[in-house]
């Protein structure tokens, strides 16, 4: 939030909601107690009887007189402070040099803070029972400075666990400071037997620009976190079934949960598949809710009428979803008859794939701005790797000595181009994040301090706006293999690990392109012979 700091009057980015202060004043308040400033008379945290604003003005006077580099330079000018020069937040350096970049939190004499001593879980010395168990602590009312209890054994234990996790995951200095600040807010008043809910913690930390997930990891290790967040599946179900009559919404919800969780003779579907099913059937369910009260009232004519309103791929997808819904409901006894029985889905219409022009690939390569983009392009254009396979590549999957690379469980020979780009990326990765513990090959600023893989959006963002995307280059590589070595489905299945139907589809596409090229090629003349 951009506004003026109530303590030093500096304009800049503040934290902590409406009563927030700048980062420098927050650190100053943590190191010094409150009192009346001997210079301006304000009731603020003071160091040697002077507030931070007076110290900044004395430092400015010292710079003007040339005595700022002296250890006691600012102290010699504190009695000369008669007014205050306003400034922007986080831009005042207290180190005396002009080339040193501004710091949000100044180090004490240049010395790093010692690591906390190893501690264990606090001993239970008796618990004061809560009067109302459902009453949860409101961390938004926490006042940093007056409510901070550094001697709380739960806070001491939490800070030690945070330091240990920071060493393991390679957290940056600013992440460590943010997590320690959040633990101070959450655990300063913590007592034995109390649990911390994620929603209450999030409401108290959302204005401080601190990652709640890292704080939640520490609290989970302590065993005091209640994760009351709603799952993405529940959010999808509530959004897609809103406004549908209960007699229809109930069986549909049971079917979606079975798809997502699996069951007897029912494999687990991904969250994206469940979302597509629910999104495609929502218009039909809303129409049927206006007429019927239960799913068993839907007839075959209703299904045919709904299918006649859509064509092409949408008709096939709708019918597949309806057959799955009514088939599951028939087995579970919700409906007596399956109204979709005997309705053919039909063969899927496959669009003829055209080869990708080389100029489009070169344009995508020229637009690669991030260090990892060229490697991503090579993995898609040379090895036909999907976005999910690229994200899942680990460091153990790269065997530079034997020139082998494992993608999605399949080991492939490593060509010279990909090997060169791999070495470039690994040098950059080692230089940029030397302390990361993430086992994945591709990482970014967020995942470098954890163990998760990058998301799909990060993989595809380098090709945004280009014709040659990651998926398009993968498809073009498989089509090029079929055009070069002949439309042989078995060869494609062995090289790329495709299933039978996909390999046959690529072979048929390549055969059609080759036959069309032969038909349009003019016969040779006598001069050509």
mmCIF file of C-alpha atoms in Angstrom, residues 206-420:
data_model
loop_
_atom_site.group_PDB
_atom_site.id
_atom_site.type_symbol
_atom_site.label_atom_id
_atom_site.label_comp_id
_atom_site.label_asym_id
_atom_site.label_seq_id
_atom_site.Cartn_x
_atom_site.Cartn_y
_atom_site.Cartn_z
ATOM 1 C CA UNK A 206 -2.430 -10.964 3.896
ATOM 2 C CA UNK A 207 -1.392 -7.305 4.172
ATOM 3 C CA UNK A 208 2.253 -8.037 5.003
ATOM 4 C CA UNK A 209 3.387 -9.513 1.659
ATOM 5 C CA UNK A 210 4.442 -12.774 3.353
ATOM 6 C CA UNK A 211 3.983 -16.230 1.836
ATOM 7 C CA UNK A 212 1.501 -18.055 4.048
ATOM 8 C CA UNK A 213 2.419 -21.418 2.532
ATOM 9 C CA UNK A 214 5.954 -21.317 3.932
ATOM 10 C CA UNK A 215 4.635 -20.290 7.343
ATOM 11 C CA UNK A 216 2.056 -23.069 7.116
ATOM 12 C CA UNK A 217 4.862 -25.558 6.459
ATOM 13 C CA UNK A 218 6.541 -24.578 9.722
ATOM 14 C CA UNK A 219 3.266 -24.762 11.670
ATOM 15 C CA UNK A 220 2.481 -28.148 10.124
ATOM 16 C CA UNK A 221 5.858 -29.455 11.275
ATOM 17 C CA UNK A 222 4.990 -28.169 14.743
ATOM 18 C CA UNK A 223 1.630 -29.995 14.574
ATOM 19 C CA UNK A 224 -0.522 -26.959 15.422
ATOM 20 C CA UNK A 225 -2.015 -26.028 12.018
ATOM 21 C CA UNK A 226 -5.620 -26.645 10.975
ATOM 22 C CA UNK A 227 -5.818 -26.414 7.191
ATOM 23 C CA UNK A 228 -9.398 -25.237 6.701
ATOM 24 C CA UNK A 229 -8.948 -24.198 3.074
ATOM 25 C CA UNK A 230 -11.473 -25.429 0.560
ATOM 26 C CA UNK A 231 -10.150 -27.858 -2.024
ATOM 27 C CA UNK A 232 -10.206 -26.811 -5.705
ATOM 28 C CA UNK A 233 -12.578 -29.700 -6.408
ATOM 29 C CA UNK A 234 -15.178 -28.381 -3.939
ATOM 30 C CA UNK A 235 -14.909 -24.927 -5.501
ATOM 31 C CA UNK A 236 -15.574 -26.389 -8.966
ATOM 32 C CA UNK A 237 -18.531 -28.462 -7.753
ATOM 33 C CA UNK A 238 -20.176 -25.508 -6.018
ATOM 34 C CA UNK A 239 -19.648 -23.217 -9.008
ATOM 35 C CA UNK A 240 -20.959 -25.671 -11.627
ATOM 36 C CA UNK A 241 -23.936 -27.006 -9.638
ATOM 37 C CA UNK A 242 -25.281 -23.674 -8.403
ATOM 38 C CA UNK A 243 -28.892 -23.155 -9.486
ATOM 39 C CA UNK A 244 -29.516 -26.830 -10.307
ATOM 40 C CA UNK A 245 -32.348 -28.632 -8.552
ATOM 41 C CA UNK A 246 -31.190 -30.931 -5.703
ATOM 42 C CA UNK A 247 -32.642 -34.051 -7.333
ATOM 43 C CA UNK A 248 -30.268 -33.566 -10.260
ATOM 44 C CA UNK A 249 -27.342 -31.849 -8.497
ATOM 45 C CA UNK A 250 -26.989 -34.666 -5.936
ATOM 46 C CA UNK A 251 -26.374 -37.525 -8.426
ATOM 47 C CA UNK A 252 -24.140 -35.290 -10.555
ATOM 48 C CA UNK A 253 -22.014 -34.376 -7.533
ATOM 49 C CA UNK A 254 -21.693 -38.050 -6.573
ATOM 50 C CA UNK A 255 -20.590 -38.850 -10.125
ATOM 51 C CA UNK A 256 -18.011 -36.038 -10.177
ATOM 52 C CA UNK A 257 -16.583 -37.154 -6.831
ATOM 53 C CA UNK A 258 -16.293 -40.705 -8.128
ATOM 54 C CA UNK A 259 -14.441 -39.454 -11.197
ATOM 55 C CA UNK A 260 -12.048 -37.377 -9.120
ATOM 56 C CA UNK A 261 -11.455 -39.940 -6.377
ATOM 57 C CA UNK A 262 -11.801 -43.165 -8.354
ATOM 58 C CA UNK A 263 -13.466 -46.334 -7.223
ATOM 59 C CA UNK A 264 -14.153 -49.954 -8.141
ATOM 60 C CA UNK A 265 -13.613 -50.302 -11.901
ATOM 61 C CA UNK A 266 -13.336 -46.538 -12.210
ATOM 62 C CA UNK A 267 -9.944 -44.918 -12.700
ATOM 63 C CA UNK A 268 -9.077 -41.545 -11.234
ATOM 64 C CA UNK A 269 -9.538 -38.547 -13.528
ATOM 65 C CA UNK A 270 -7.604 -35.327 -13.248
ATOM 66 C CA UNK A 271 -9.115 -32.118 -11.941
ATOM 67 C CA UNK A 272 -9.092 -30.609 -15.448
ATOM 68 C CA UNK A 273 -11.113 -33.559 -16.783
ATOM 69 C CA UNK A 274 -13.673 -33.162 -14.009
ATOM 70 C CA UNK A 275 -13.902 -29.442 -14.758
ATOM 71 C CA UNK A 276 -14.522 -30.104 -18.471
ATOM 72 C CA UNK A 277 -17.286 -32.620 -17.723
ATOM 73 C CA UNK A 278 -19.014 -30.263 -15.283
ATOM 74 C CA UNK A 279 -18.651 -27.246 -17.560
ATOM 75 C CA UNK A 280 -20.011 -29.064 -20.609
ATOM 76 C CA UNK A 281 -23.102 -30.448 -18.840
ATOM 77 C CA UNK A 282 -24.047 -27.325 -16.892
ATOM 78 C CA UNK A 283 -26.296 -25.782 -19.646
ATOM 79 C CA UNK A 284 -28.203 -29.075 -20.046
ATOM 80 C CA UNK A 285 -28.611 -29.533 -16.314
ATOM 81 C CA UNK A 286 -29.971 -26.007 -15.940
ATOM 82 C CA UNK A 287 -32.539 -26.646 -18.700
ATOM 83 C CA UNK A 288 -33.606 -29.956 -17.184
ATOM 84 C CA UNK A 289 -33.831 -28.357 -13.714
ATOM 85 C CA UNK A 290 -36.530 -26.014 -15.022
ATOM 86 C CA UNK A 291 -38.707 -29.021 -15.994
ATOM 87 C CA UNK A 292 -37.713 -32.025 -13.876
ATOM 88 C CA UNK A 293 -37.079 -32.593 -10.179
ATOM 89 C CA UNK A 294 -34.894 -35.682 -10.470
ATOM 90 C CA UNK A 295 -32.350 -37.138 -12.861
ATOM 91 C CA UNK A 296 -34.444 -40.273 -13.459
ATOM 92 C CA UNK A 297 -37.108 -38.163 -15.206
ATOM 93 C CA UNK A 298 -34.775 -37.404 -18.123
ATOM 94 C CA UNK A 299 -35.781 -39.415 -21.200
ATOM 95 C CA UNK A 300 -34.052 -40.480 -24.384
ATOM 96 C CA UNK A 301 -35.866 -37.752 -26.319
ATOM 97 C CA UNK A 302 -34.453 -35.138 -23.957
ATOM 98 C CA UNK A 303 -30.952 -36.428 -24.605
ATOM 99 C CA UNK A 304 -31.445 -36.421 -28.387
ATOM 100 C CA UNK A 305 -32.882 -32.902 -28.277
ATOM 101 C CA UNK A 306 -29.870 -31.695 -26.323
ATOM 102 C CA UNK A 307 -27.451 -33.377 -28.736
ATOM 103 C CA UNK A 308 -29.165 -31.910 -31.796
ATOM 104 C CA UNK A 309 -28.478 -28.421 -30.440
ATOM 105 C CA UNK A 310 -24.700 -28.941 -30.710
ATOM 106 C CA UNK A 311 -22.526 -30.235 -33.540
ATOM 107 C CA UNK A 312 -19.049 -31.516 -34.200
ATOM 108 C CA UNK A 313 -16.650 -32.043 -31.350
ATOM 109 C CA UNK A 314 -19.019 -30.425 -28.832
ATOM 110 C CA UNK A 315 -21.667 -33.054 -29.607
ATOM 111 C CA UNK A 316 -19.205 -35.888 -29.056
ATOM 112 C CA UNK A 317 -17.949 -34.423 -25.782
ATOM 113 C CA UNK A 318 -21.474 -33.844 -24.504
ATOM 114 C CA UNK A 319 -22.543 -37.395 -25.356
ATOM 115 C CA UNK A 320 -19.443 -38.884 -23.720
ATOM 116 C CA UNK A 321 -20.166 -36.928 -20.515
ATOM 117 C CA UNK A 322 -23.850 -37.961 -20.532
ATOM 118 C CA UNK A 323 -22.994 -41.619 -21.095
ATOM 119 C CA UNK A 324 -20.562 -41.524 -18.186
ATOM 120 C CA UNK A 325 -23.092 -39.782 -15.922
ATOM 121 C CA UNK A 326 -26.052 -42.029 -16.664
ATOM 122 C CA UNK A 327 -23.908 -45.163 -16.747
ATOM 123 C CA UNK A 328 -22.587 -44.435 -13.255
ATOM 124 C CA UNK A 329 -26.065 -43.490 -12.007
ATOM 125 C CA UNK A 330 -27.498 -46.731 -13.451
ATOM 126 C CA UNK A 331 -24.918 -48.857 -11.637
ATOM 127 C CA UNK A 332 -25.468 -47.021 -8.349
ATOM 128 C CA UNK A 333 -29.274 -47.354 -8.594
ATOM 129 C CA UNK A 334 -30.049 -43.644 -8.981
ATOM 130 C CA UNK A 335 -31.813 -44.118 -12.326
ATOM 131 C CA UNK A 336 -33.667 -47.181 -13.630
ATOM 132 C CA UNK A 337 -32.716 -46.839 -17.311
ATOM 133 C CA UNK A 338 -29.818 -45.318 -19.185
ATOM 134 C CA UNK A 339 -31.301 -42.898 -21.747
ATOM 135 C CA UNK A 340 -28.001 -42.705 -23.655
ATOM 136 C CA UNK A 341 -27.861 -46.426 -24.492
ATOM 137 C CA UNK A 342 -27.622 -47.100 -28.222
ATOM 138 C CA UNK A 343 -26.716 -43.534 -29.197
ATOM 139 C CA UNK A 344 -23.474 -43.769 -31.199
ATOM 140 C CA UNK A 345 -20.712 -41.342 -30.396
ATOM 141 C CA UNK A 346 -19.218 -41.597 -33.874
ATOM 142 C CA UNK A 347 -15.649 -41.385 -34.978
ATOM 143 C CA UNK A 348 -13.707 -38.331 -33.974
ATOM 144 C CA UNK A 349 -12.961 -35.746 -36.624
ATOM 145 C CA UNK A 350 -9.228 -35.179 -36.820
ATOM 146 C CA UNK A 351 -8.044 -31.980 -38.393
ATOM 147 C CA UNK A 352 -5.303 -32.381 -40.979
ATOM 148 C CA UNK A 353 -2.040 -31.183 -39.439
ATOM 149 C CA UNK A 354 0.167 -29.046 -41.649
ATOM 150 C CA UNK A 355 3.949 -28.798 -41.205
ATOM 151 C CA UNK A 356 5.132 -25.792 -39.231
ATOM 152 C CA UNK A 357 7.101 -23.279 -41.347
ATOM 153 C CA UNK A 358 10.733 -22.880 -40.358
ATOM 154 C CA UNK A 359 10.370 -19.109 -40.168
ATOM 155 C CA UNK A 360 7.855 -19.477 -37.323
ATOM 156 C CA UNK A 361 10.268 -21.624 -35.339
ATOM 157 C CA UNK A 362 13.075 -19.126 -35.942
ATOM 158 C CA UNK A 363 10.790 -16.304 -34.826
ATOM 159 C CA UNK A 364 10.055 -18.125 -31.576
ATOM 160 C CA UNK A 365 13.759 -18.763 -31.005
ATOM 161 C CA UNK A 366 14.535 -15.087 -31.624
ATOM 162 C CA UNK A 367 11.905 -14.026 -29.082
ATOM 163 C CA UNK A 368 13.290 -16.297 -26.332
ATOM 164 C CA UNK A 369 14.166 -13.898 -23.525
ATOM 165 C CA UNK A 370 14.526 -16.087 -20.428
ATOM 166 C CA UNK A 371 17.568 -18.351 -19.944
ATOM 167 C CA UNK A 372 15.351 -21.460 -19.912
ATOM 168 C CA UNK A 373 13.354 -20.657 -23.063
ATOM 169 C CA UNK A 374 15.913 -22.013 -25.532
ATOM 170 C CA UNK A 375 16.118 -25.294 -23.618
ATOM 171 C CA UNK A 376 12.319 -25.571 -23.535
ATOM 172 C CA UNK A 377 12.161 -24.974 -27.296
ATOM 173 C CA UNK A 378 14.792 -27.650 -27.917
ATOM 174 C CA UNK A 379 13.002 -30.219 -25.755
ATOM 175 C CA UNK A 380 9.746 -29.599 -27.623
ATOM 176 C CA UNK A 381 11.109 -29.247 -31.157
ATOM 177 C CA UNK A 382 13.762 -31.996 -31.015
ATOM 178 C CA UNK A 383 12.462 -34.505 -28.491
ATOM 179 C CA UNK A 384 8.705 -33.846 -28.896
ATOM 180 C CA UNK A 385 8.289 -33.368 -25.137
ATOM 181 C CA UNK A 386 5.000 -32.167 -23.696
ATOM 182 C CA UNK A 387 4.775 -29.304 -21.225
ATOM 183 C CA UNK A 388 4.053 -31.729 -18.401
ATOM 184 C CA UNK A 389 7.051 -33.870 -19.320
ATOM 185 C CA UNK A 390 9.337 -30.829 -19.441
ATOM 186 C CA UNK A 391 8.153 -29.669 -16.037
ATOM 187 C CA UNK A 392 8.725 -33.116 -14.503
ATOM 188 C CA UNK A 393 12.341 -33.552 -15.689
ATOM 189 C CA UNK A 394 14.648 -33.959 -12.703
ATOM 190 C CA UNK A 395 18.385 -33.567 -12.395
ATOM 191 C CA UNK A 396 18.724 -37.334 -12.104
ATOM 192 C CA UNK A 397 17.105 -37.707 -15.537
ATOM 193 C CA UNK A 398 20.034 -35.925 -17.200
ATOM 194 C CA UNK A 399 23.020 -38.195 -17.902
ATOM 195 C CA UNK A 400 25.579 -35.982 -19.625
ATOM 196 C CA UNK A 401 28.346 -38.573 -19.460
ATOM 197 C CA UNK A 402 26.404 -41.202 -21.387
ATOM 198 C CA UNK A 403 24.512 -38.574 -23.418
ATOM 199 C CA UNK A 404 21.107 -39.818 -22.316
ATOM 200 C CA UNK A 405 17.996 -37.879 -21.292
ATOM 201 C CA UNK A 406 14.881 -39.316 -19.659
ATOM 202 C CA UNK A 407 11.583 -37.576 -20.436
ATOM 203 C CA UNK A 408 8.273 -38.916 -19.089
ATOM 204 C CA UNK A 409 9.886 -42.248 -18.227
ATOM 205 C CA UNK A 410 11.478 -42.796 -21.652
ATOM 206 C CA UNK A 411 15.238 -42.560 -22.093
ATOM 207 C CA UNK A 412 16.379 -40.871 -25.285
ATOM 208 C CA UNK A 413 19.805 -40.129 -26.813
ATOM 209 C CA UNK A 414 21.053 -36.627 -26.119
ATOM 210 C CA UNK A 415 21.956 -34.691 -29.256
ATOM 211 C CA UNK A 416 24.673 -32.047 -29.345
ATOM 212 C CA UNK A 417 22.294 -29.068 -29.509
ATOM 213 C CA UNK A 418 20.256 -30.147 -26.489
ATOM 214 C CA UNK A 419 23.439 -31.014 -24.590
ATOM 215 C CA UNK A 420 24.865 -27.539 -25.232
#
